[in-house]
PDB file of C-alpha atoms in Angstrom:
ATOM      1  CA  MET P   9     -26.578  55.447 -14.278  1.00  0.00           C
ATOM      2  CA  PHE P  10     -26.184  51.961 -13.163  1.00  0.00           C
ATOM      3  CA  GLU P  11     -23.599  53.147 -10.485  1.00  0.00           C
ATOM      4  CA  GLY P  12     -25.888  55.659  -9.257  1.00  0.00           C
ATOM      5  CA  ILE P  13     -28.492  52.983  -8.462  1.00  0.00           C
ATOM      6  CA  VAL P  14     -25.965  50.774  -6.824  1.00  0.00           C
ATOM      7  CA  GLU P  15     -24.636  53.799  -4.806  1.00  0.00           C
ATOM      8  CA  ASN P  16     -28.142  54.760  -3.478  1.00  0.00           C
ATOM      9  CA  PHE P  17     -28.823  50.992  -2.586  1.00  0.00           C
ATOM     10  CA  LEU P  18     -25.562  50.728  -1.057  1.00  0.00           C
ATOM     11  CA  LEU P  19     -25.911  53.945   0.998  1.00  0.00           C
ATOM     12  CA  SER P  20     -29.245  52.595   2.374  1.00  0.00           C
ATOM     13  CA  TYR P  21     -27.428  49.698   3.964  1.00  0.00           C
ATOM     14  CA  ILE P  22     -24.010  51.148   5.054  1.00  0.00           C
ATOM     15  CA  GLY P  23     -24.616  54.983   4.568  1.00  0.00           C
ATOM     16  CA  SER P  24     -24.660  55.827   8.252  1.00  0.00           C
ATOM     17  CA  TYR P  25     -21.280  53.875   8.806  1.00  0.00           C
ATOM     18  CA  VAL P  26     -19.325  55.645   6.282  1.00  0.00           C
ATOM     19  CA  LYS P  27     -18.570  59.246   5.313  1.00  0.00           C
ATOM     20  CA  ASN P  28     -19.017  61.128   2.062  1.00  0.00           C
ATOM     21  CA  ILE P  29     -18.846  58.269  -0.557  1.00  0.00           C
ATOM     22  CA  GLN P  30     -17.542  59.902  -3.786  1.00  0.00           C
ATOM     23  CA  LYS P  31     -18.149  58.393  -7.185  1.00  0.00           C
ATOM     24  CA  GLU P  32     -14.326  58.021  -7.761  1.00  0.00           C
ATOM     25  CA  GLN P  33     -14.254  55.615  -4.731  1.00  0.00           C
ATOM     26  CA  LEU P  34     -17.172  53.351  -6.118  1.00  0.00           C
ATOM     27  CA  LYS P  35     -16.498  50.806  -8.665  1.00  0.00           C
ATOM     28  CA  VAL P  36     -19.329  48.561  -9.958  1.00  0.00           C
ATOM     29  CA  GLN P  37     -18.173  45.443 -11.903  1.00  0.00           C
ATOM     30  CA  TRP P  38     -20.510  43.301 -14.189  1.00  0.00           C
ATOM     31  CA  ASN P  39     -19.573  40.215 -12.170  1.00  0.00           C
ATOM     32  CA  GLY P  40     -21.721  41.394  -9.421  1.00  0.00           C
ATOM     33  CA  ARG P  41     -18.837  42.882  -7.298  1.00  0.00           C
ATOM     34  CA  VAL P  42     -19.016  46.359  -5.789  1.00  0.00           C
ATOM     35  CA  LEU P  43     -15.744  47.966  -4.597  1.00  0.00           C
ATOM     36  CA  LEU P  44     -15.220  50.917  -2.458  1.00  0.00           C
ATOM     37  CA  LYS P  45     -11.776  52.410  -1.745  1.00  0.00           C
ATOM     38  CA  ASN P  46     -10.415  54.477   0.922  1.00  0.00           C
ATOM     39  CA  VAL P  47     -13.526  54.778   2.900  1.00  0.00           C
ATOM     40  CA  GLU P  48     -13.578  56.874   6.223  1.00  0.00           C
ATOM     41  CA  LEU P  49     -15.762  55.596   8.937  1.00  0.00           C
ATOM     42  CA  ASN P  50     -18.738  57.589  10.643  1.00  0.00           C
ATOM     43  CA  LEU P  51     -17.406  57.278  14.180  1.00  0.00           C
ATOM     44  CA  GLU P  52     -20.779  58.503  15.681  1.00  0.00           C
ATOM     45  CA  ALA P  53     -22.681  55.771  13.991  1.00  0.00           C
ATOM     46  CA  PHE P  54     -20.851  53.130  16.039  1.00  0.00           C
ATOM     47  CA  ASP P  55     -22.275  54.597  19.201  1.00  0.00           C
ATOM     48  CA  LYS P  56     -25.571  52.887  18.385  1.00  0.00           C
ATOM     49  CA  LEU P  57     -23.762  49.580  18.708  1.00  0.00           C
ATOM     50  CA  GLN P  58     -23.114  50.188  22.321  1.00  0.00           C
ATOM     51  CA  LEU P  59     -19.497  49.250  22.129  1.00  0.00           C
ATOM     52  CA  PRO P  60     -17.464  49.233  25.415  1.00  0.00           C
ATOM     53  CA  PHE P  61     -14.872  51.307  23.800  1.00  0.00           C
ATOM     54  CA  SER P  62     -14.943  54.629  21.749  1.00  0.00           C
ATOM     55  CA  LEU P  63     -13.829  55.000  18.343  1.00  0.00           C
ATOM     56  CA  LYS P  64     -11.207  57.782  17.462  1.00  0.00           C
ATOM     57  CA  GLU P  65     -10.495  57.227  13.931  1.00  0.00           C
ATOM     58  CA  GLY P  66     -11.484  54.741  11.475  1.00  0.00           C
ATOM     59  CA  ARG P  67     -10.637  53.861   7.636  1.00  0.00           C
ATOM     60  CA  VAL P  68     -11.162  50.959   5.280  1.00  0.00           C
ATOM     61  CA  GLY P  69      -8.831  50.692   2.537  1.00  0.00           C
ATOM     62  CA  ILE P  70     -11.086  48.345   0.375  1.00  0.00           C
ATOM     63  CA  LEU P  71     -14.558  47.364   1.128  1.00  0.00           C
ATOM     64  CA  SER P  72     -15.694  44.626  -1.291  1.00  0.00           C
ATOM     65  CA  ILE P  73     -19.042  43.266  -1.689  1.00  0.00           C
ATOM     66  CA  LYS P  74     -19.743  40.303  -3.966  1.00  0.00           C
ATOM     67  CA  VAL P  75     -23.457  40.084  -4.685  1.00  0.00           C
ATOM     68  CA  GLY P  76     -24.887  36.568  -5.060  1.00  0.00           C
ATOM     69  CA  HIS P  77     -25.841  33.703  -2.799  1.00  0.00           C
ATOM     70  CA  PRO P  78     -24.411  34.335  -0.186  1.00  0.00           C
ATOM     71  CA  ILE P  79     -23.448  37.848  -0.293  1.00  0.00           C
ATOM     72  CA  ILE P  80     -19.647  38.127   0.552  1.00  0.00           C
ATOM     73  CA  ILE P  81     -18.445  41.255   2.179  1.00  0.00           C
ATOM     74  CA  SER P  82     -14.606  41.678   2.755  1.00  0.00           C
ATOM     75  CA  LEU P  83     -12.526  44.357   4.260  1.00  0.00           C
ATOM     76  CA  GLU P  84      -8.790  45.031   3.601  1.00  0.00           C
ATOM     77  CA  ASN P  85      -6.443  47.480   5.102  1.00  0.00           C
ATOM     78  CA  VAL P  86      -8.668  48.345   8.138  1.00  0.00           C
ATOM     79  CA  LEU P  87      -7.367  50.966  10.529  1.00  0.00           C
ATOM     80  CA  ILE P  88      -9.205  51.622  13.838  1.00  0.00           C
ATOM     81  CA  CYS P  89      -8.080  53.643  16.583  1.00  0.00           C
ATOM     82  CA  ALA P  90     -10.079  52.834  19.749  1.00  0.00           C
ATOM     83  CA  CYS P  91      -9.871  53.761  23.363  1.00  0.00           C
ATOM     84  CA  GLU P  92     -11.735  52.805  26.660  1.00  0.00           C
ATOM     85  CA  ARG P  93     -14.647  54.899  27.487  1.00  0.00           C
ATOM     86  CA  ASP P  94     -14.420  57.634  30.099  1.00  0.00           C
ATOM     87  CA  ASP P  95     -16.755  57.427  33.161  1.00  0.00           C
ATOM     88  CA  HIS P  96     -18.712  60.358  32.142  1.00  0.00           C
ATOM     89  CA  GLU P  97     -19.695  58.522  28.802  1.00  0.00           C
ATOM     90  CA  TRP P  98     -21.568  55.902  30.885  1.00  0.00           C
ATOM     91  CA  SER P  99     -23.731  58.604  32.472  1.00  0.00           C
ATOM     92  CA  SER P 100     -27.372  57.891  32.343  1.00  0.00           C
ATOM     93  CA  ASP P 101     -27.834  60.606  29.594  1.00  0.00           C
ATOM     94  CA  SER P 102     -25.328  59.099  27.296  1.00  0.00           C
ATOM     95  CA  VAL P 103     -26.608  55.619  27.933  1.00  0.00           C
ATOM     96  CA  GLU P 104     -30.145  56.640  27.100  1.00  0.00           C
ATOM     97  CA  ARG P 105     -29.003  58.324  23.955  1.00  0.00           C
ATOM     98  CA  ARG P 106     -27.140  55.145  22.956  1.00  0.00           C
ATOM     99  CA  GLU P 107     -30.211  52.976  23.650  1.00  0.00           C
ATOM    100  CA  TYR P 108     -32.285  55.552  21.548  1.00  0.00           C
ATOM    101  CA  ALA P 109     -29.876  55.370  18.772  1.00  0.00           C
ATOM    102  CA  GLY P 110     -29.694  51.671  18.757  1.00  0.00           C
ATOM    103  CA  LYS P 111     -33.453  51.539  18.596  1.00  0.00           C
ATOM    104  CA  LYS P 112     -33.557  54.012  15.652  1.00  0.00           C
ATOM    105  CA  ALA P 113     -30.890  51.692  14.041  1.00  0.00           C
ATOM    106  CA  LYS P 114     -33.026  48.593  14.345  1.00  0.00           C
ATOM    107  CA  LEU P 115     -36.038  50.547  13.084  1.00  0.00           C
ATOM    108  CA  HIS P 116     -34.128  51.506   9.947  1.00  0.00           C
ATOM    109  CA  ALA P 117     -32.718  48.222   9.291  1.00  0.00           C
ATOM    110  CA  ALA P 118     -36.372  46.766   9.367  1.00  0.00           C
ATOM    111  CA  GLU P 119     -37.407  49.501   7.100  1.00  0.00           C
ATOM    112  CA  VAL P 120     -34.749  48.577   4.648  1.00  0.00           C
ATOM    113  CA  ALA P 121     -35.433  44.880   4.919  1.00  0.00           C
ATOM    114  CA  LYS P 122     -39.203  45.588   4.176  1.00  0.00           C
ATOM    115  CA  PHE P 123     -38.169  47.676   1.236  1.00  0.00           C
ATOM    116  CA  THR P 124     -35.669  45.013  -0.043  1.00  0.00           C
ATOM    117  CA  ARG P 125     -38.374  42.290   0.192  1.00  0.00           C
ATOM    118  CA  ARG P 126     -40.729  44.545  -1.938  1.00  0.00           C
ATOM    119  CA  VAL P 127     -38.023  45.174  -4.517  1.00  0.00           C
ATOM    120  CA  SER P 128     -37.268  41.467  -4.789  1.00  0.00           C
TER     121      SER P 128
END
């Protein structure tokens, strides 16, 4: 039950950046540490960051979050395959889509922050 609550809370923050978190990948420890193992990155989610390169593949071996003050996030065994963007990826349509995705991401972050303040 506790892991389900943590999983929902975690997904509200990083859910758009990772694919299909399974219960076997998630480990919640009583010392305030949350571990995610063998996480595949959702490559489309990184488009909203408007990076000058595109991601072709991404994995994180271990994502560790230590809840406390401050919150400490560490990544181990990170694999990212990136390449330069093609000229057609910089067309006005795709730039507008990326800007729109960025605005949606900021709005989502503000909503999550507001919800977190209410819960706290």
